[in-house]
Coordinates of C-alpha atoms in Angstrom, one line a residue:
M1415 CA 89.9 106.2 148.5
K1416 CA 86.1 105.8 148.5
L1417 CA 84.4 102.4 147.2
T1418 CA 81.2 100.8 146.9
E1419 CA 80.5 97.8 148.8
A1420 CA 80.6 95.7 146.0
Q1421 CA 84.3 97.0 145.2
R1422 CA 85.3 97.0 148.4
N1423 CA 84.0 93.5 149.0
A1424 CA 86.5 92.3 146.0
V1425 CA 89.9 94.1 147.2
K1426 CA 89.0 92.5 150.7
Y1427 CA 88.8 89.0 149.5
D1428 CA 92.6 87.4 150.2
G1429 CA 92.6 84.6 147.6
H1430 CA 92.3 84.4 143.7
T1431 CA 89.5 87.1 142.6
F1432 CA 87.4 87.4 139.3
I1433 CA 85.6 90.5 139.2
T1434 CA 82.7 91.3 136.1
A1435 CA 83.0 94.5 135.5
C1436 CA 80.6 96.5 133.3
P1437 CA 81.6 100.0 131.3
G1438 CA 81.8 103.0 134.1
S1439 CA 81.6 100.6 137.1
G1440 CA 85.0 102.0 138.5
K1441 CA 87.1 99.1 137.5
T1442 CA 90.2 101.1 137.6
R1443 CA 89.7 102.5 141.0
T1444 CA 89.1 99.1 142.4
L1445 CA 92.4 98.0 140.9
I1446 CA 94.2 100.7 142.0
A1447 CA 92.8 100.0 145.7
K1448 CA 93.6 96.5 145.6
L1449 CA 97.1 97.3 144.2
L1450 CA 97.7 99.4 147.4
R1451 CA 96.3 96.6 149.7
G1452 CA 99.1 94.3 147.8
V1453 CA 102.1 96.7 148.4
D1454 CA 101.0 97.2 152.2
E1455 CA 101.5 93.0 152.5
V1456 CA 104.8 92.9 150.6
R1457 CA 106.1 96.3 152.0
G1458 CA 109.7 95.6 153.6
T1459 CA 110.2 92.1 151.5
S1460 CA 111.7 91.2 148.3
R1461 CA 108.4 90.6 146.8
R1462 CA 106.3 92.9 144.6
I1463 CA 103.0 93.1 143.0
A1464 CA 102.5 92.6 139.3
C1465 CA 99.6 94.7 137.2
I1466 CA 99.0 93.9 133.9
T1467 CA 97.0 96.2 131.6
Y1468 CA 95.9 95.8 127.7
T1469 CA 97.1 99.4 126.5
N1470 CA 100.0 101.9 127.8
A1471 CA 97.2 104.5 128.4
G1472 CA 95.8 101.6 130.7
V1473 CA 99.7 101.8 132.4
Y1474 CA 99.7 106.0 132.3
E1475 CA 96.3 105.9 134.2
I1476 CA 97.6 103.4 136.8
E1477 CA 100.7 104.6 137.7
K1478 CA 98.9 108.7 137.6
R1479 CA 96.5 107.1 140.2
L1480 CA 98.9 105.2 142.3
R1481 CA 101.0 108.2 142.5
A1482 CA 97.6 110.4 143.6
Y1483 CA 96.6 107.5 146.3
G1484 CA 100.1 106.0 147.2
K1485 CA 102.4 106.6 149.5
T1486 CA 106.4 107.7 148.6
G1487 CA 108.0 104.8 147.4
D1488 CA 105.0 102.8 146.8
D1489 CA 105.9 102.2 142.9
D1490 CA 109.3 100.7 143.9
Y1491 CA 106.7 97.5 145.0
C1492 CA 104.7 97.8 141.6
D1493 CA 105.1 96.4 138.5
I1494 CA 103.0 97.9 136.5
S1495 CA 102.9 97.1 132.7
T1496 CA 101.3 95.5 129.4
I1497 CA 102.0 92.0 128.9
H1498 CA 104.6 92.6 126.3
A1499 CA 106.6 94.8 128.5
F1500 CA 106.2 92.6 131.3
C1501 CA 107.6 89.9 129.3
L1502 CA 109.9 91.9 127.9
N1503 CA 111.3 93.0 131.1
N1504 CA 111.3 90.2 133.4
I1505 CA 112.0 87.5 131.0
L1506 CA 113.7 88.0 127.4
H1507 CA 115.6 90.9 128.4
Y1508 CA 117.4 88.6 130.7
F1509 CA 117.3 85.5 128.9
Y1510 CA 117.1 85.9 125.0
W1511 CA 120.6 84.2 124.8
R1512 CA 119.3 80.8 125.5
L1513 CA 116.8 81.2 122.4
P1514 CA 119.0 80.1 119.3
A1515 CA 117.4 82.7 117.0
Y1516 CA 118.4 85.9 119.2
K1517 CA 121.4 84.1 120.5
S1518 CA 123.4 87.4 120.1
G1519 CA 120.5 89.8 120.9
F1520 CA 117.6 91.8 119.3
T1521 CA 115.9 94.7 118.7
I1522 CA 112.3 95.4 118.9
L1523 CA 110.6 96.1 115.8
P1524 CA 107.7 98.4 115.9
S1525 CA 104.9 98.8 113.2
D1526 CA 105.5 102.3 112.7
S1527 CA 108.9 102.1 111.9
D1528 CA 110.2 102.7 108.4
R1529 CA 111.8 99.3 108.4
Y1530 CA 108.8 97.4 109.7
R1531 CA 107.1 98.8 106.9
E1532 CA 109.6 98.2 104.1
I1533 CA 109.8 94.5 105.2
V1534 CA 105.7 94.3 105.1
T1535 CA 106.0 95.7 101.5
D1536 CA 108.6 93.3 100.3
I1537 CA 106.5 90.5 101.6
C1538 CA 103.2 92.0 100.2
N1539 CA 104.8 92.2 97.0
D1540 CA 106.4 88.7 97.2
Y1541 CA 102.4 87.3 97.6
G1542 CA 100.7 89.8 95.6
L1543 CA 99.0 91.6 98.5
K1544 CA 97.5 95.3 98.0
T1545 CA 99.1 98.3 100.6
K1546 CA 95.4 98.1 102.3
D1547 CA 96.4 94.7 103.8
H1548 CA 99.6 95.9 105.6
E1549 CA 97.9 96.4 108.9
R1550 CA 96.7 92.7 108.8
F1551 CA 100.7 92.2 110.1
E1552 CA 100.0 94.4 112.8
Q1553 CA 97.3 91.8 114.1
L1554 CA 99.1 88.7 113.8
N1555 CA 99.5 86.6 117.1
R1556 CA 100.5 82.7 117.5
Q1557 CA 98.8 79.7 119.6
P1558 CA 101.0 78.4 122.0
D1559 CA 102.3 75.7 119.7
G1560 CA 103.6 78.5 117.3
T1561 CA 100.8 78.5 114.9
P1562 CA 100.2 81.8 113.3
I1563 CA 97.0 83.6 114.0
V1564 CA 95.9 85.3 110.8
S1565 CA 93.3 87.2 109.3
E1566 CA 92.4 87.0 105.2
P1567 CA 94.3 87.6 103.1
L1568 CA 97.2 86.9 105.4
T1569 CA 98.0 82.9 105.1
L1570 CA 100.4 80.7 107.8
E1571 CA 103.1 80.7 104.8
I1572 CA 103.1 84.6 104.8
A1573 CA 102.9 84.6 108.6
F1574 CA 105.9 82.5 109.0
K1575 CA 107.8 83.9 106.0
F1576 CA 107.6 87.5 107.7
W1577 CA 108.6 86.3 110.8
E1578 CA 112.0 84.5 109.3
R1579 CA 112.7 87.6 107.4
L1580 CA 112.7 89.8 111.0
Q1581 CA 114.8 86.8 112.6
L1582 CA 117.7 87.4 109.7
E1583 CA 117.6 90.8 110.8
G1584 CA 117.7 90.4 114.4
F1585 CA 114.1 92.1 114.8
I1586 CA 111.5 90.9 116.9
D1587 CA 107.9 91.8 116.8
F1588 CA 105.2 92.4 119.7
T1589 CA 104.0 88.9 119.0
N1590 CA 107.0 87.1 119.5
I1591 CA 107.9 88.8 122.5
I1592 CA 105.0 87.0 124.2
Y1593 CA 105.7 83.8 122.1
Y1594 CA 109.2 83.3 122.9
S1595 CA 109.0 84.3 126.6
Y1596 CA 106.5 81.6 126.5
R1597 CA 108.9 79.3 125.1
L1598 CA 111.5 80.0 127.5
M1599 CA 109.1 79.4 130.2
V1600 CA 108.4 76.1 128.6
D1601 CA 112.1 75.1 128.5
W1602 CA 113.5 76.7 131.7
P1603 CA 111.1 76.0 134.2
A1604 CA 112.8 77.7 136.7
I1605 CA 111.9 81.1 135.2
T1606 CA 108.4 80.1 135.8
H1607 CA 109.5 79.8 139.4
T1608 CA 111.5 83.3 139.9
L1609 CA 108.8 84.9 138.5
A1610 CA 106.2 83.3 141.0
C1611 CA 108.7 83.8 143.8
R1612 CA 108.9 87.7 143.1
F1613 CA 105.5 88.7 142.7
A1614 CA 103.1 88.0 145.4
W1615 CA 99.8 89.1 143.3
F1616 CA 98.8 89.2 139.7
L1617 CA 96.5 91.9 139.1
V1618 CA 95.2 91.8 135.6
D1619 CA 92.8 94.2 133.6
E1620 CA 90.9 93.9 130.6
F1621 CA 91.3 89.9 131.5
Q1622 CA 88.5 89.2 128.3
D1623 CA 90.9 90.4 125.7
T1624 CA 93.8 88.0 126.8
S1625 CA 94.7 85.6 124.4
A1626 CA 95.5 81.6 124.6
L1627 CA 99.5 82.3 124.6
Q1628 CA 99.2 85.0 127.5
V1629 CA 97.0 82.6 129.4
E1630 CA 99.6 79.6 129.1
I1631 CA 102.3 81.9 130.6
L1632 CA 99.5 83.0 133.6
R1633 CA 98.9 79.5 133.8
F1634 CA 102.2 78.3 134.3
I1635 CA 103.0 81.1 137.5
A1636 CA 99.7 79.8 138.9
G1637 CA 101.0 76.2 138.7
C1638 CA 103.9 77.0 141.2
S1639 CA 101.4 78.0 143.9
R1640 CA 103.1 81.2 145.0
S1641 CA 101.5 83.8 143.7
K1642 CA 97.5 85.2 143.6
F1643 CA 95.3 86.6 141.1
F1644 CA 93.1 89.2 140.9
L1645 CA 91.3 89.5 137.3
V1646 CA 88.9 92.5 136.2
G1647 CA 87.1 91.6 132.8
D1648 CA 83.7 91.7 131.1
P1649 CA 82.9 89.3 128.6
Y1650 CA 80.7 91.8 126.8
Q1651 CA 83.9 93.8 126.0
S1652 CA 85.7 91.4 124.2
I1653 CA 86.7 92.8 121.1
F1654 CA 89.9 91.2 120.3
G1655 CA 89.2 87.9 118.7
F1656 CA 91.3 88.6 115.6
A1657 CA 94.6 88.5 118.0
G1658 CA 93.4 85.2 119.9
A1659 CA 91.2 86.5 122.3
K1660 CA 88.2 84.7 123.5
P1661 CA 86.0 84.8 126.4
G1662 CA 86.1 81.2 126.8
L1663 CA 89.7 81.3 127.7
M1664 CA 88.6 83.8 130.6
E1665 CA 86.5 81.5 131.9
E1666 CA 88.4 78.7 131.6
F1667 CA 91.3 79.8 133.6
V1668 CA 89.1 81.6 136.5
N1669 CA 87.7 77.9 136.8
E1670 CA 91.0 76.4 136.8
I1671 CA 92.7 78.6 139.7
G1672 CA 89.1 78.4 141.6
A1673 CA 89.1 82.1 141.8
E1674 CA 86.1 83.5 143.8
R1675 CA 83.6 84.7 140.9
G1676 CA 80.7 86.0 143.0
F1677 CA 82.0 89.7 142.7
K1678 CA 80.3 91.8 140.2
L1679 CA 80.0 95.6 139.2
L1680 CA 77.1 96.4 137.5
T1681 CA 76.7 100.1 138.5
N1682 CA 77.6 102.2 135.7
F1683 CA 78.8 105.7 136.7
R1684 CA 79.5 107.4 133.7
S1685 CA 76.7 107.2 130.8
S1686 CA 73.0 108.3 130.9
E1687 CA 70.0 106.4 131.7
R1688 CA 69.3 106.5 127.8
I1689 CA 72.6 105.5 126.6
I1690 CA 72.9 103.0 129.4
A1691 CA 69.4 101.5 127.8
Q1692 CA 70.6 101.5 124.5
A1693 CA 73.5 99.3 125.6
E1694 CA 71.3 96.8 127.4
R1695 CA 69.2 96.6 124.3
L1696 CA 72.1 95.7 122.3
C1697 CA 73.6 93.0 124.8
P1698 CA 71.3 92.4 127.5
R1699 CA 72.7 91.5 131.0
N1700 CA 71.0 89.6 133.8
P1701 CA 71.2 91.2 136.0
A1702 CA 70.9 94.6 134.0
M1703 CA 73.2 97.0 134.0
T1704 CA 71.9 100.0 135.8
A1705 CA 73.0 104.1 136.4
G1706 CA 74.3 105.4 139.2
G1707 CA 76.8 108.5 138.5
D1708 CA 76.2 112.2 137.8
A1709 CA 75.2 111.4 134.2
I1710 CA 72.0 110.0 135.2
H1711 CA 70.7 113.4 135.4
F1712 CA 71.6 113.9 131.5
T1713 CA 68.4 113.8 129.3
E1714 CA 69.6 114.1 125.4
I1715 CA 68.2 111.0 123.3
P1716 CA 71.1 109.0 121.5
R1717 CA 70.4 110.2 117.5
Y1718 CA 70.6 108.6 114.2
I1719 CA 72.0 110.4 111.4
H1720 CA 72.6 109.4 107.5
A1721 CA 74.2 112.4 105.8
T1722 CA 75.9 112.6 102.0
T1723 CA 79.3 112.5 104.3
A1724 CA 80.4 111.8 107.7
F1725 CA 82.2 115.4 107.2
E1726 CA 78.3 116.8 106.5
A1727 CA 77.1 114.8 109.4
I1728 CA 80.0 115.9 112.0
T1729 CA 79.6 119.8 111.3
D1730 CA 76.1 120.2 110.8
Y1731 CA 74.5 117.7 113.6
F1732 CA 77.2 116.5 116.1
I1733 CA 79.1 119.5 116.4
P1734 CA 76.3 122.0 116.7
I1735 CA 74.9 120.1 119.8
I1736 CA 78.4 120.0 121.6
D1737 CA 78.5 124.1 120.9
E1738 CA 75.0 124.3 122.3
L1739 CA 75.6 122.2 125.2
G1740 CA 79.0 123.7 126.0
I1741 CA 81.0 120.9 125.9
N1742 CA 84.5 121.3 125.6
Y1743 CA 86.1 119.5 122.4
G1744 CA 88.6 117.6 124.5
E1745 CA 85.7 116.0 125.6
T1746 CA 84.2 114.4 122.8
A1747 CA 85.2 111.4 120.2
I1748 CA 84.4 110.3 116.8
L1749 CA 84.7 106.8 116.8
A1750 CA 84.8 104.4 113.5
P1751 CA 85.3 100.6 113.2
W1752 CA 88.4 101.0 110.7
W1753 CA 90.9 103.8 110.6
I1754 CA 90.8 104.7 106.9
K1755 CA 87.8 106.6 107.2
L1756 CA 88.7 108.6 110.4
L1757 CA 92.1 109.4 108.0
N1758 CA 89.7 111.4 105.5
L1759 CA 87.3 112.8 107.8
G1760 CA 90.1 114.1 110.0
R1761 CA 92.0 115.9 107.2
Q1762 CA 88.7 117.7 106.3
L1763 CA 88.2 118.7 109.9
R1764 CA 91.4 120.3 110.3
N1765 CA 91.2 122.3 107.0
Y1766 CA 87.6 123.2 108.4
G1767 CA 89.1 125.0 111.8
I1768 CA 88.1 121.7 114.1
P1769 CA 91.0 121.3 116.5
I1770 CA 91.8 117.0 116.4
I1771 CA 94.0 114.4 117.3
G1772 CA 93.9 111.2 115.5
P1773 CA 94.1 110.3 112.0
G1774 CA 94.4 113.1 109.5
A1775 CA 95.7 115.5 112.8
R1776 CA 99.0 116.2 111.4
P1777 CA 100.2 116.9 107.9
Y1778 CA 102.7 114.3 108.0
K1779 CA 102.7 110.5 108.7
R1780 CA 103.3 109.9 112.2
K1781 CA 105.4 106.8 112.1
H1782 CA 108.8 109.1 111.6
L1783 CA 111.2 108.4 114.7
F1784 CA 111.6 112.5 115.2
A1785 CA 107.7 112.9 115.4
L1786 CA 107.0 110.4 117.6
L1787 CA 109.3 112.0 120.3
A1788 CA 108.4 115.3 119.5
E1789 CA 105.0 114.9 120.0
Q1790 CA 105.0 113.6 123.4
I1791 CA 107.6 116.5 124.2
C1792 CA 105.4 119.1 122.6
A1793 CA 102.2 118.0 124.7
Y1794 CA 103.9 118.1 127.9
I1795 CA 104.8 121.9 126.8
E1796 CA 101.0 122.8 125.8
H1797 CA 100.0 121.1 129.3
P1798 CA 102.4 120.2 131.8
Q1799 CA 101.8 117.5 134.0
P1800 CA 104.3 115.0 135.8
D1801 CA 102.4 111.9 134.9
M1802 CA 103.2 112.8 131.3
I1803 CA 106.8 112.4 132.0
P1804 CA 107.1 108.6 132.0
Q1805 CA 105.1 108.9 128.7
I1806 CA 108.2 111.0 127.2
E1807 CA 110.9 108.6 128.8
R1808 CA 109.0 105.6 127.0
E1809 CA 109.0 107.0 123.7
L1810 CA 112.5 107.9 123.9
F1811 CA 113.3 104.5 125.1
M1812 CA 111.6 103.2 122.0
L1813 CA 113.6 105.6 119.7
L1814 CA 116.8 104.8 121.2
N1815 CA 116.1 101.1 120.6
N1816 CA 115.3 102.0 116.8
V1817 CA 118.2 104.0 116.0
T1818 CA 121.1 101.8 117.9
G1819 CA 119.6 98.3 117.9
S1820 CA 120.0 98.2 121.8
L1821 CA 117.5 98.5 124.9
N1822 CA 118.9 101.6 127.1
F1823 CA 117.6 101.2 130.4
K1824 CA 119.6 104.2 131.3
V1825 CA 116.6 106.3 130.1
Y1826 CA 114.9 105.5 133.3
T1827 CA 117.4 106.8 135.5
Y1828 CA 118.0 109.9 136.9
K1829 CA 120.6 111.4 134.1
G1830 CA 117.4 110.0 131.7
R1831 CA 114.8 112.3 133.8
T1832 CA 117.2 115.3 133.5
T1833 CA 117.9 114.6 130.0
V1834 CA 113.9 114.5 129.3
Y1835 CA 113.6 117.8 131.0
R1836 CA 116.0 119.5 128.8
L1837 CA 114.4 118.3 126.0
I1838 CA 111.1 119.7 126.9
R1839 CA 113.1 123.2 128.0
K1840 CA 114.8 123.4 124.6
G1841 CA 111.5 122.6 122.7
N1842 CA 109.7 125.4 124.3
D1843 CA 112.7 128.1 123.9
L1844 CA 112.4 127.0 120.2
R1845 CA 108.1 127.5 120.2
I1846 CA 108.9 130.8 121.5
K1847 CA 111.2 132.0 119.2
Y1848 CA 110.4 129.9 115.7
T1849 CA 106.4 130.6 114.5
S1850 CA 107.4 128.7 111.1
G1851 CA 106.9 124.9 111.0
V1852 CA 109.6 124.1 109.3
E1853 CA 112.0 126.3 111.1
W1854 CA 111.0 124.6 114.5
L1855 CA 111.3 121.4 113.1
E1856 CA 115.1 121.7 111.4
H1857 CA 116.1 123.3 115.0
A1858 CA 114.6 121.2 117.2
V1859 CA 115.8 118.1 115.4
Q1860 CA 119.5 119.6 115.5
E1861 CA 119.4 120.5 119.5
F1862 CA 117.6 117.3 120.4
S1863 CA 120.3 115.5 118.9
N1864 CA 122.8 117.5 120.5
I1865 CA 121.1 117.1 123.5
L1866 CA 120.8 113.3 123.5
Y1867 CA 124.7 113.2 122.2
T1868 CA 125.9 115.0 124.6
N1869 CA 124.3 113.3 127.6
E1870 CA 125.7 110.1 125.7
F1871 CA 122.3 108.3 124.7
L1872 CA 122.6 108.6 120.8
P1873 CA 126.1 107.8 119.5
S1874 CA 126.9 109.9 116.8
S1875 CA 126.8 107.5 113.8
A1876 CA 123.4 107.6 114.7
I1877 CA 122.6 111.3 114.6
H1878 CA 121.6 111.7 110.6
L1879 CA 119.2 109.6 111.3
L1880 CA 116.8 111.9 113.1
S1881 CA 117.7 114.6 110.3
E1882 CA 116.6 112.3 107.9
S1883 CA 113.3 111.4 109.8
V1884 CA 112.3 114.9 109.6
D1885 CA 113.5 115.4 106.0
D1886 CA 111.2 112.7 105.5
M1887 CA 108.1 114.6 107.3
L1888 CA 109.2 117.7 104.8
K1889 CA 108.7 115.2 102.1
D1890 CA 105.2 113.8 103.5
M1891 CA 103.8 117.4 103.8
V1892 CA 105.1 118.2 100.1
K1893 CA 103.3 115.1 98.9
N1894 CA 100.3 115.9 100.4
K1895 CA 100.3 119.3 98.8
V1896 CA 100.8 121.3 102.3
D1897 CA 102.1 124.9 101.8
I1898 CA 105.4 124.5 104.0
E1899 CA 106.7 127.8 103.0
N1900 CA 103.8 129.4 105.2
L1901 CA 103.2 126.3 107.6
T1902 CA 103.1 127.6 111.4
V1903 CA 104.4 125.6 114.5
S1904 CA 100.5 125.2 115.1
D1905 CA 99.9 123.6 111.6
L1906 CA 102.0 120.8 112.5
G1907 CA 99.9 119.5 115.0
L1908 CA 102.7 118.6 117.4
F1909 CA 101.5 121.3 120.1
A1910 CA 98.0 119.6 119.8
S1911 CA 96.3 120.2 123.1
T1912 CA 94.8 116.6 124.5
K1913 CA 92.6 119.4 126.4
N1914 CA 91.0 120.8 123.8
N1915 CA 91.1 118.6 120.9
M1916 CA 88.3 116.5 119.5
R1917 CA 89.4 112.6 119.5
L1918 CA 89.3 110.7 116.3
R1919 CA 89.7 106.8 117.2
T1920 CA 89.1 103.3 116.1
I1921 CA 86.9 101.7 118.3
H1922 CA 89.3 99.2 119.5
R1923 CA 91.8 102.3 120.8
A1924 CA 88.8 103.8 122.2
K1925 CA 88.6 101.0 124.7
G1926 CA 88.8 102.1 128.4
L1927 CA 88.4 105.9 127.4
E1928 CA 85.1 107.7 128.0
F1929 CA 83.9 111.3 126.5
D1930 CA 81.0 113.6 127.1
A1931 CA 80.0 113.5 123.6
V1932 CA 80.6 110.3 121.2
A1933 CA 79.7 109.9 117.4
I1934 CA 80.3 106.9 115.5
I1935 CA 80.5 106.8 112.2
D1936 CA 80.9 104.6 109.4
L1937 CA 78.0 102.4 111.0
H1938 CA 77.4 100.1 107.6
D1939 CA 76.6 96.4 107.1
G1940 CA 80.2 95.3 106.2
R1941 CA 81.6 97.2 108.7
I1942 CA 79.7 96.5 111.9
P1943 CA 79.1 93.6 111.4
D1944 CA 82.3 92.8 109.6
F1945 CA 81.8 92.1 105.9
R1946 CA 84.4 88.7 106.7
A1947 CA 82.0 87.7 109.7
V1948 CA 80.7 84.0 108.7
T1949 CA 80.8 82.4 112.3
Q1950 CA 78.0 82.9 115.5
E1951 CA 81.2 84.1 117.5
Q1952 CA 82.4 86.5 114.6
F1953 CA 78.8 88.1 114.8
A1954 CA 78.7 88.4 118.6
E1955 CA 82.1 90.0 118.6
S1956 CA 80.8 92.8 115.9
R1957 CA 77.7 93.3 118.1
R1958 CA 80.5 93.8 121.4
L1959 CA 82.4 96.2 119.2
L1960 CA 79.6 98.6 118.7
Y1961 CA 78.7 98.0 122.5
V1962 CA 82.0 99.2 123.5
A1963 CA 81.7 102.2 121.5
M1964 CA 78.2 103.3 122.3
T1965 CA 79.1 102.9 126.3
R1966 CA 82.3 105.5 126.1
A1967 CA 79.7 108.0 126.0
R1968 CA 78.6 110.0 129.0
R1969 CA 76.0 112.5 127.6
V1970 CA 75.4 112.3 124.1
L1971 CA 75.7 109.4 121.8
M1972 CA 75.0 109.9 117.8
Y1973 CA 75.1 107.0 115.6
I1974 CA 75.9 108.1 111.5
T1975 CA 76.2 106.4 108.2
D1976 CA 76.5 108.1 105.2
A1977 CA 75.8 108.1 101.2
E1978 CA 80.0 107.6 100.7
N1979 CA 80.1 104.3 101.6
W1980 CA 79.3 102.0 98.3
R1981 CA 77.5 99.5 100.7
N1982 CA 75.5 102.7 102.1
V1983 CA 73.3 99.7 104.0
P1984 CA 73.2 100.9 107.6
S1985 CA 74.3 98.2 110.1
P1986 CA 71.6 95.8 111.2
Y1987 CA 72.0 96.6 114.8
L1988 CA 70.5 100.0 114.0
S1989 CA 67.2 98.5 113.2
N1990 CA 63.9 98.6 115.4
D1991 CA 64.7 94.9 116.5
V1992 CA 67.5 95.7 118.3
L1993 CA 68.5 99.5 119.0
G1994 CA 64.9 100.8 117.8
L1995 CA 66.6 103.6 115.4
I1996 CA 65.3 102.9 112.0
D1997 CA 62.8 100.8 110.0

């Protein structure tokens, strides 16, 4: 694997290591190189390497590269996961019975499940909250002492009431997977000692987004003095303050474990010099970020567009530019501070004939059980790639957890893998046979259920839940005034091509991604910076949010405001005093 001198020096260092990595600096490549070096250290022993990244997308990417660069069997020495999956698989799964609230077991309740939404709706009704406040429950977090981290209009009382409801029904959310894993480590130190003995290295990506609770878990492990830490982060990309992440936490932990911090990756191999210059104006570094990749030759100037609507700005300015440059839609993205703006725009673009992935891409809500599994399977059918199989397995694992209330790890066995391939083959056969979207859905849910039942993954008592899920999808379409009688399989959006479709994402969900062309919409004062920002740190985080959005782009970068927004005031960061775009 080819590394720069700075990357190579960081990988070779044998003690606690902290790397400051600017956008596009090849941090994932550096992380993989360290992972492979760690595997060589533990090969033939009972120890493993833990690699913790912030998102499932990050997990998939690291697993993909490990298969490309590693040896056969290297993955047996690696535990690559999000912090939630790490805690679930290594702590909660084995010791939940020590928790009074979950002595009899638990069921993970994801935020896109029907029951989660029903509980949130009940709580909102009890406290007079609005529908738009539902998403605040997904942002709940906890301090190490158990105190909720809330954002208005949620209160501490509402957070505790929500978690109480979950516990009464045997559910646990992602926040409490971390919290109760931490409590187990506090009350049973042997658990911490076991983790430290099992893992020789902890590689942590996006360390700037680690919350106080997560840092405490790592601090306990570090206290055993048996594991070494390889931390990669960037204070300029810390954008999850609402979840308890603070750049200061990163600095404290790095200093506490005495990590070598002289490793800085400040060459951006992703973006053009013009885009990097804009990023440096917004968040100046010392020393400055420099350009070093092929994109250095791109000369397109970042543009600011104000239009009547975001749709008009995209269709009249953004799309013509990417068409003229011959950029594939799959290498483009529209980013926004808030998903609602993307939902409306996505529907308009879909009706306009632009292939998209993201909010508004489907004529139904993605929350439905069958939709979550079917989309992964159909994406593989559209463009078969081996690294997509683990994603289907994870989605099947979550589906079975939702409908049975138990964790079925048989999904990850040989039997689970063969079941996944049977689902893929059946989905493709049905696509060839049926052109009607409704017919495909109705036959697919029946055939998929039969396969899962025959292979002993789905009990007969739960088969109806998948059929009901498809019924709900059809009801969504009717509600959205979709002509389901003339609906084709392509109209479903299930077979959306990730290689050819424009991505619509919130800025937070675009973290870690890159595109040839990026349009950032809804850049109004009140969105960036957020209207709730009152402290210096909150304003600083808003600035970093825009910085993250800008640095996703390789070649084309467009800033967009529109007259639809009732505030209708451009973000102050677009001004001549900052980015030099407007007076």
